[in-house]
Short mmCIF file of C-alpha atoms and ligand atoms in Angstrom, two decimals:
data_model
loop_
_atom_site.label_atom_id
_atom_site.label_comp_id
_atom_site.label_asym_id
_atom_site.label_seq_id
_atom_site.Cartn_x
_atom_site.Cartn_y
_atom_site.Cartn_z
CA MET A 212 25.97 -110.03 -63.84
CA CYS A 213 24.05 -111.63 -60.98
CA TYR A 214 22.43 -109.99 -57.99
CA ALA A 215 22.89 -112.27 -55.01
CA HIS A 216 23.38 -110.78 -51.52
CA GLY A 217 20.55 -108.25 -51.43
CA MET A 218 20.78 -107.36 -55.13
CA ARG A 219 24.33 -106.06 -54.91
CA PRO A 220 26.45 -106.58 -58.00
CA SER A 221 28.54 -109.72 -57.95
CA PRO A 222 31.52 -109.86 -58.12
CA SER A 223 31.57 -106.84 -55.82
CA PRO A 224 33.26 -103.71 -57.20
CA PHE A 225 33.56 -102.46 -53.60
CA ALA A 226 36.37 -104.88 -52.79
CA GLY A 227 38.68 -102.83 -55.03
CA PRO A 228 39.39 -99.14 -55.65
CA MET A 229 36.71 -96.80 -57.01
CA PRO A 230 36.62 -96.81 -60.79
CA VAL A 231 37.89 -93.73 -62.59
CA LEU A 232 35.27 -92.31 -64.98
CA SER A 233 36.27 -90.00 -67.85
CA THR A 234 34.35 -87.55 -70.02
CA ASP A 235 35.36 -84.87 -72.55
CA GLN A 236 36.30 -82.28 -69.93
CA LEU A 237 36.36 -84.28 -66.68
CA VAL A 238 37.91 -87.11 -64.73
CA LEU A 239 35.90 -88.54 -61.84
CA ARG A 240 37.99 -90.37 -59.25
CA ALA A 241 38.08 -91.24 -55.55
CA PHE A 242 38.76 -88.38 -53.14
CA VAL A 243 42.19 -88.35 -51.51
CA ALA A 244 43.25 -86.57 -48.31
CA SER A 245 45.01 -83.78 -50.22
CA ASP A 246 41.69 -82.72 -51.81
CA ALA A 247 40.53 -81.29 -48.45
CA VAL A 248 41.61 -77.73 -49.29
CA ALA A 249 39.61 -77.71 -52.54
CA VAL A 250 36.58 -79.27 -50.85
CA GLU A 251 36.60 -76.71 -48.06
CA ALA A 252 37.01 -73.81 -50.48
CA ALA A 253 34.03 -74.99 -52.57
CA VAL A 254 31.53 -75.95 -49.91
CA SER A 255 32.25 -73.06 -47.53
CA ASP A 256 30.27 -70.99 -50.05
CA ALA A 257 26.71 -70.51 -48.76
CA ALA A 258 25.43 -70.68 -52.35
CA VAL A 259 26.65 -74.27 -52.52
CA ALA A 260 26.01 -75.46 -48.95
CA GLU A 261 22.47 -74.11 -48.59
CA GLN A 262 21.21 -75.97 -51.66
CA THR A 263 22.23 -79.26 -50.07
CA LEU A 264 20.61 -81.17 -47.21
CA SER A 265 23.63 -81.82 -45.10
CA ILE A 266 26.62 -79.56 -45.81
CA PRO A 267 26.81 -77.28 -42.74
CA HIS A 268 27.20 -73.51 -43.07
CA PRO A 269 29.49 -72.12 -41.80
CA TYR A 270 31.67 -75.10 -42.69
CA PRO A 271 33.59 -76.29 -39.59
CA PRO A 272 37.39 -76.65 -39.60
CA GLY A 273 38.34 -80.27 -40.27
CA ALA A 274 35.00 -81.18 -41.82
CA ALA A 275 36.54 -81.70 -45.26
CA ASP A 276 39.01 -84.26 -43.83
CA ASP A 277 36.11 -86.10 -42.18
CA PHE A 278 34.08 -85.99 -45.42
CA ILE A 279 36.94 -87.49 -47.42
CA ALA A 280 37.60 -90.23 -44.86
CA ALA A 281 33.87 -91.07 -44.87
CA THR A 282 33.83 -91.40 -48.67
CA GLN A 283 36.60 -93.98 -48.45
CA ARG A 284 34.81 -96.04 -45.75
CA GLU A 285 31.46 -95.84 -47.55
CA TRP A 286 32.88 -97.10 -50.84
CA SER A 287 34.43 -100.11 -49.10
CA ALA A 288 31.14 -100.81 -47.32
CA GLY A 289 29.22 -100.47 -50.60
CA THR A 290 26.81 -97.94 -49.12
CA VAL A 291 27.74 -94.72 -50.96
CA ALA A 292 29.97 -94.02 -53.96
CA THR A 293 31.38 -90.48 -53.99
CA TRP A 294 33.50 -89.27 -56.89
CA ALA A 295 35.70 -86.18 -56.93
CA VAL A 296 35.05 -84.21 -60.13
CA VAL A 297 38.32 -83.00 -61.65
CA GLN A 298 38.55 -80.63 -64.60
CA GLN A 299 41.06 -82.23 -66.94
CA ASP A 300 42.63 -79.05 -68.30
CA VAL A 301 43.09 -77.40 -64.87
CA GLY A 302 43.71 -80.59 -62.88
CA ALA A 303 41.68 -79.21 -59.97
CA VAL A 304 38.85 -80.75 -57.96
CA VAL A 305 35.75 -78.67 -58.70
CA GLY A 306 32.98 -80.83 -57.33
CA ALA A 307 31.54 -84.11 -56.18
CA VAL A 308 28.87 -86.56 -57.31
CA MET A 309 27.56 -89.29 -55.03
CA LEU A 310 25.26 -92.28 -55.28
CA ARG A 311 23.67 -93.53 -52.05
CA PHE A 312 22.51 -97.10 -52.60
CA ALA A 313 19.31 -98.89 -51.59
CA TRP A 314 20.41 -102.31 -52.78
CA PRO A 315 17.23 -104.28 -52.02
CA HIS A 316 15.52 -102.06 -54.61
CA ARG A 317 18.48 -101.69 -57.01
CA ARG A 318 18.00 -97.95 -56.50
CA ALA A 319 20.29 -95.05 -55.62
CA GLU A 320 19.87 -91.40 -54.72
CA ILE A 321 22.20 -89.05 -56.54
CA GLY A 322 23.67 -85.86 -55.07
CA TYR A 323 26.21 -83.36 -56.38
CA TRP A 324 27.81 -79.97 -55.94
CA ILE A 325 30.13 -77.89 -58.10
CA ALA A 326 32.34 -74.98 -56.90
CA ARG A 327 30.72 -71.67 -57.84
CA ALA A 328 33.70 -70.55 -59.96
CA ALA A 329 33.04 -73.52 -62.28
CA TRP A 330 29.26 -73.14 -62.67
CA GLY A 331 27.62 -72.85 -66.06
CA ARG A 332 30.07 -74.91 -68.10
CA GLY A 333 28.05 -78.10 -68.23
CA ILE A 334 30.25 -79.79 -65.62
CA ALA A 335 27.45 -81.07 -63.37
CA THR A 336 25.49 -82.40 -66.34
CA GLU A 337 28.50 -84.23 -67.75
CA ALA A 338 29.43 -85.67 -64.34
CA VAL A 339 25.88 -86.80 -63.54
CA ARG A 340 25.55 -88.46 -66.95
CA VAL A 341 28.72 -90.53 -66.60
CA VAL A 342 27.84 -91.59 -63.04
CA LEU A 343 24.37 -92.65 -64.23
CA GLU A 344 25.90 -94.69 -67.02
CA TYR A 345 28.17 -96.43 -64.50
CA GLY A 346 25.28 -97.00 -62.07
CA PHE A 347 22.96 -98.49 -64.67
CA ASP A 348 25.47 -100.42 -66.78
CA ARG A 349 28.07 -101.55 -64.24
CA LEU A 350 26.22 -101.65 -60.92
CA GLY A 351 22.93 -102.93 -62.28
CA LEU A 352 20.82 -100.14 -60.78
CA HIS A 353 17.20 -100.00 -61.87
CA ARG A 354 16.35 -96.47 -60.69
CA VAL A 355 18.25 -93.33 -59.69
CA GLU A 356 16.36 -90.58 -57.90
CA ALA A 357 17.14 -87.05 -56.79
CA ARG A 358 15.70 -84.63 -54.28
CA ARG A 359 16.13 -80.87 -54.52
CA TRP A 360 14.64 -77.87 -52.77
CA VAL A 361 11.77 -76.22 -54.60
CA GLY A 362 13.44 -73.24 -56.29
CA ASN A 363 16.75 -74.91 -57.12
CA GLU A 364 16.37 -74.23 -60.83
CA ALA A 365 19.99 -74.99 -61.77
CA SER A 366 19.78 -78.47 -60.27
CA GLY A 367 16.45 -78.99 -61.99
CA ARG A 368 18.06 -78.19 -65.35
CA VAL A 369 20.94 -80.59 -64.67
CA LEU A 370 18.48 -83.38 -63.90
CA THR A 371 16.29 -82.67 -66.93
CA LYS A 372 19.35 -82.66 -69.21
CA ALA A 373 20.38 -86.01 -67.70
CA GLY A 374 16.99 -87.56 -68.46
CA PHE A 375 15.24 -87.31 -65.07
CA ARG A 376 11.53 -86.61 -64.77
CA ASP A 377 10.04 -84.63 -61.90
CA GLU A 378 7.65 -86.91 -60.03
CA GLY A 379 6.14 -84.65 -57.41
CA VAL A 380 6.57 -82.26 -54.52
CA LEU A 381 7.10 -83.67 -51.05
CA ARG A 382 5.70 -80.94 -48.82
CA GLY A 383 7.83 -80.08 -45.79
CA ALA A 384 9.75 -83.32 -46.28
CA LEU A 385 13.28 -82.40 -45.21
CA VAL A 386 14.50 -80.11 -42.45
CA ARG A 387 17.46 -77.82 -43.01
CA ASP A 388 18.54 -75.21 -40.46
CA GLY A 389 15.42 -75.96 -38.44
CA ILE A 390 13.02 -75.30 -41.33
CA ALA A 391 10.93 -78.06 -42.94
CA ARG A 392 11.18 -77.47 -46.67
CA ASP A 393 9.33 -78.58 -49.77
CA VAL A 394 11.30 -80.98 -51.94
CA ILE A 395 10.94 -81.96 -55.58
CA ILE A 396 11.55 -85.65 -56.20
CA SER A 397 12.64 -86.78 -59.63
CA GLY A 398 13.72 -90.09 -61.04
CA ARG A 399 15.23 -91.83 -63.98
CA LEU A 400 14.79 -95.51 -64.73
CA ARG A 401 17.40 -97.61 -66.42
CA ASP A 402 15.06 -98.25 -69.35
CA ASP A 403 14.05 -94.61 -69.86
CA PRO A 404 15.23 -93.22 -73.22
CA ARG A 405 18.86 -92.09 -73.02
C1 LIG B 883 23.34 -77.25 -59.40
C2 LIG B 883 24.83 -77.22 -59.81
C3 LIG B 883 25.46 -78.53 -59.41
C4 LIG B 883 24.91 -77.02 -61.32
O1 LIG B 883 26.28 -77.11 -61.70
P1 LIG B 883 26.78 -76.63 -63.16
O2 LIG B 883 28.05 -77.31 -63.45
O3 LIG B 883 26.74 -75.15 -63.21
O4 LIG B 883 25.59 -77.23 -64.08
P2 LIG B 883 25.51 -77.26 -65.67
O5 LIG B 883 26.39 -76.20 -66.23
O6 LIG B 883 25.73 -78.66 -66.11
O7 LIG B 883 23.98 -76.91 -65.94
C5 LIG B 883 23.36 -75.85 -65.23
C6 LIG B 883 22.07 -75.49 -65.94
O8 LIG B 883 21.26 -74.70 -65.06
C7 LIG B 883 20.94 -73.48 -65.68
N1 LIG B 883 20.81 -72.50 -64.60
C8 LIG B 883 21.75 -72.02 -63.79
N2 LIG B 883 21.19 -71.16 -62.91
C9 LIG B 883 19.88 -71.13 -63.18
C10 LIG B 883 18.77 -70.43 -62.63
N3 LIG B 883 18.92 -69.60 -61.59
N4 LIG B 883 17.56 -70.63 -63.17
C11 LIG B 883 17.38 -71.47 -64.22
N5 LIG B 883 18.40 -72.18 -64.79
C12 LIG B 883 19.62 -71.99 -64.26
C13 LIG B 883 22.09 -73.21 -66.61
O9 LIG B 883 21.74 -72.28 -67.61
C14 LIG B 883 22.30 -74.63 -67.17
O10 LIG B 883 21.26 -74.98 -68.08
P3 LIG B 883 21.44 -74.91 -69.68
O11 LIG B 883 22.57 -75.84 -70.03
O12 LIG B 883 20.13 -75.34 -70.20
O13 LIG B 883 21.77 -73.47 -70.00
C15 LIG B 883 25.57 -76.05 -59.10
O14 LIG B 883 24.87 -74.86 -59.34
C16 LIG B 883 25.70 -76.26 -57.60
O15 LIG B 883 26.63 -76.89 -57.13
N6 LIG B 883 24.75 -75.70 -56.83
C17 LIG B 883 24.78 -75.80 -55.38
C18 LIG B 883 24.62 -77.23 -54.88
C19 LIG B 883 23.40 -77.91 -55.46
O16 LIG B 883 22.40 -77.28 -55.81
N7 LIG B 883 23.47 -79.24 -55.53
C20 LIG B 883 22.36 -80.03 -55.97
C21 LIG B 883 21.45 -80.25 -54.84
S1 LIG B 883 19.98 -81.11 -55.36
#
């Protein structure tokens, strides 16, 4: 693989459809318009939205359609890859995992959410692991980082299980609902032990 054009992978995967990623219990695929109902049901939950930086609460009507359309544009532009997380046995969308790229640094920031009804079954950990594998092995990323609010213990466990190390606390770094909050930054390098 070579990294011309600002370190992006070449040939570009973004010219084609998003790759489908499979694990024991999950399929990760591109979002489609008909997923809007499942997205809205999951992220309307304050317990999901308030742990994220940008999902509004209450969740406005039509926001899920806009979110899905944005994921399609962002993949084609090569700026963000967002997978729908589907439980194989149920066939339902239960979450999302995204990589936001900083190509000049071969780095991405990972984000994710899982519908509350599906928490505690290892779904986030499995989804994050397969996305990391794709990012490191197929996209040539060097580093993936994550930011979470101080106190988001479940997300911290997911990241630890996926091989991330906490790197520090960014005091008052990100504003949500008008409040500047402390953020834990963590990272995993491609060459860290898997
Ligand atoms: C964080 C989130 C994605 C985890 O999803 P999940 O599918 O339940 O995650 P997993 O089952 O893979 O792992 C969760 C781990 O957190 C642990 N956990 C859950 N709640 C916890 C808590 N309050 N304190 C400590 N650990 C907790 C679980 O026990 C499990 O760890 P274990 O396997 O060692 O027992 C989900 O809770 C979520 O969507 N939260 C809201 C959105 C969010 O926080 N997104 C990330 C923003 S940085």
